[in-house]
Coordinates of C-alpha atoms in Angstrom, one line a residue:
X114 CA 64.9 3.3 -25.5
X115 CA 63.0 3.6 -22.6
X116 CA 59.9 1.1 -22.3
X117 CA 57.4 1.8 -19.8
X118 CA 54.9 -0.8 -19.3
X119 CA 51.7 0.4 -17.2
X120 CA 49.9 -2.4 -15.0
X121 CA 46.9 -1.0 -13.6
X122 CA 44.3 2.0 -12.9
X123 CA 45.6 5.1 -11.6
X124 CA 44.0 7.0 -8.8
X125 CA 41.7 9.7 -11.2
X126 CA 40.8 6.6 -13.6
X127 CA 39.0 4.7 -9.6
X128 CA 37.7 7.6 -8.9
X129 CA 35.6 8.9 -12.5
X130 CA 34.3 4.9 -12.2
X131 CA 33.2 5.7 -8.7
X132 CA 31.6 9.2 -9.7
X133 CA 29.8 7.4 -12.4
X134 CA 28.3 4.3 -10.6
X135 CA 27.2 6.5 -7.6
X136 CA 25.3 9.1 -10.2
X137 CA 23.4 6.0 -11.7
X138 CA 22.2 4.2 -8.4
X139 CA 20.9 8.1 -7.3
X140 CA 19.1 8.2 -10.4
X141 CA 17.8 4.3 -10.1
X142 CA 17.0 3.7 -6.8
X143 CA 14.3 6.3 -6.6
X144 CA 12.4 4.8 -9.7
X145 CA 12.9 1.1 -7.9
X146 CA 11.0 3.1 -5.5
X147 CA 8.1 4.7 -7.3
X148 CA 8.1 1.4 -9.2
X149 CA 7.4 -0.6 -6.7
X150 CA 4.7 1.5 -5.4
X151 CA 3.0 1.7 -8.7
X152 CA 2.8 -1.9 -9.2
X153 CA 0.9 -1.7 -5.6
X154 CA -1.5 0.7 -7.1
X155 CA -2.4 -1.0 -10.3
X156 CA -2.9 -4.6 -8.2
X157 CA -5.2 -2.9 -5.9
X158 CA -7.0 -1.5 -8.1
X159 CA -7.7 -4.8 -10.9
X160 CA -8.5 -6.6 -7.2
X161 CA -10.8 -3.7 -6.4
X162 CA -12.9 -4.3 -9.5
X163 CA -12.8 -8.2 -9.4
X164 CA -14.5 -7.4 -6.2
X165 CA -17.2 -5.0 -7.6
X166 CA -17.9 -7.2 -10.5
X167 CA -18.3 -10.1 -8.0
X168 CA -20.3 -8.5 -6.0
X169 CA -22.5 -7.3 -8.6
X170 CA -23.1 -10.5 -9.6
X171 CA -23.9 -11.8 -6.6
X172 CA -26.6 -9.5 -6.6
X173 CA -27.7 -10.0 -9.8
X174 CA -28.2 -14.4 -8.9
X175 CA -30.0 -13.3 -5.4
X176 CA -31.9 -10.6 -6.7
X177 CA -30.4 -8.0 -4.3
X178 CA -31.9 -4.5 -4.7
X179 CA -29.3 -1.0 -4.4
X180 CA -27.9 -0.4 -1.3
X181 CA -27.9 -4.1 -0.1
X182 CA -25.4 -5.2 2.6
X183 CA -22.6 -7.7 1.3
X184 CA -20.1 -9.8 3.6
X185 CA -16.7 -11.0 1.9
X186 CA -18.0 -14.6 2.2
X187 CA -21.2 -14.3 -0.1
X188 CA -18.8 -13.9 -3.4
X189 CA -16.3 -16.5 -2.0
X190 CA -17.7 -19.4 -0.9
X191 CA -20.7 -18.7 -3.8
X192 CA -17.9 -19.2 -6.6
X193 CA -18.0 -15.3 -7.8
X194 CA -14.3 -15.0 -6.6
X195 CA -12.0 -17.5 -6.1
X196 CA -9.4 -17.3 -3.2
X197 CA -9.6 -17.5 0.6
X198 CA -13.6 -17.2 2.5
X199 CA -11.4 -13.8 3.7
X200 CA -11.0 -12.5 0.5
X201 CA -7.9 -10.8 -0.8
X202 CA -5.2 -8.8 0.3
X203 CA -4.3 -5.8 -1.0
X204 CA -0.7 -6.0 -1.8
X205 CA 0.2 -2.7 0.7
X206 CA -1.3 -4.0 3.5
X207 CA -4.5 -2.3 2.8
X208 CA -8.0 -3.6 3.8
X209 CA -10.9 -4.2 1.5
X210 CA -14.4 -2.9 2.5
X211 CA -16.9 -4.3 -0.1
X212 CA -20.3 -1.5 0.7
X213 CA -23.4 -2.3 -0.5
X214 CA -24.8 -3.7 -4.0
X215 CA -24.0 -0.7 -6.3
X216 CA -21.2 1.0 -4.7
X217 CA -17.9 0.5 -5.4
X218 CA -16.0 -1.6 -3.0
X219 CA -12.7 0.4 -1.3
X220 CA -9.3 0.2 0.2
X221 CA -8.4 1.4 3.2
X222 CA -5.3 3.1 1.2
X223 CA -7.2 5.3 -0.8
X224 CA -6.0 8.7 0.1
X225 CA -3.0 10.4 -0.6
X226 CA -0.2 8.8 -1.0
X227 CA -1.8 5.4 -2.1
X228 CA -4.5 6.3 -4.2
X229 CA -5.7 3.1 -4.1
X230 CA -9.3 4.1 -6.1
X231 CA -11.2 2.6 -8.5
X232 CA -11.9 6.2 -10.6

């Protein structure tokens, strides 16, 4: 009788693990991706609103009528957001324009690809 005792993975057995790891990083990476981005998105986008409802209650205190001109410093160093006097960042490297007293602040990434919009 003939025993044959087997120590290791053959060349087929490396190669079906290697097939298999490869075709689940191609199918994770590109989520990590769109993940990533998403998160962006949705930070922006809560900021965006602490910003509008900040601003809109800096109005409201100093009896600011529609239309009125706002600087990043009036709802900082008031107390109607907390942070830097610069404001926040948006987490894409975006910049915030506030507008006046009734419309919506925006982000300098709104358009396509961003999207960073309040609607």
């Amino acid at each position: 009788m003939r025993s044959s005792s087997r120590r290791g993975f053959t060349l087929i057995e490396i190669m079906i693990v290697v097939l298999v790891i490869s075709t689940l990083t191609s199918i994770a990476v590109p989520n990590f991706l769109s993940a990533r981005s998403t998160a962006n998105r949705k930070t922006c986008i809560a900021t965006l609103k602490k910003l509008d409802q900040a601003k809109e209650q800096w109005a409201m205190e100093n009896s600011k009528s529609q239309g009125a001109a706002v600087v990043m410093s009036d709802i900082t160093t008031g107390g109607y957001l907390k942070g830097q006097a610069s404001g926040p960042k948006c987490p894409a490297n975006g910049a915030y324009t506030l507008n006046g007293v009734g419309i919506d602040p925006t982000c300098s990434l709104s358009g396509a690809p961003y999207k960073h919009t309040m609607n």
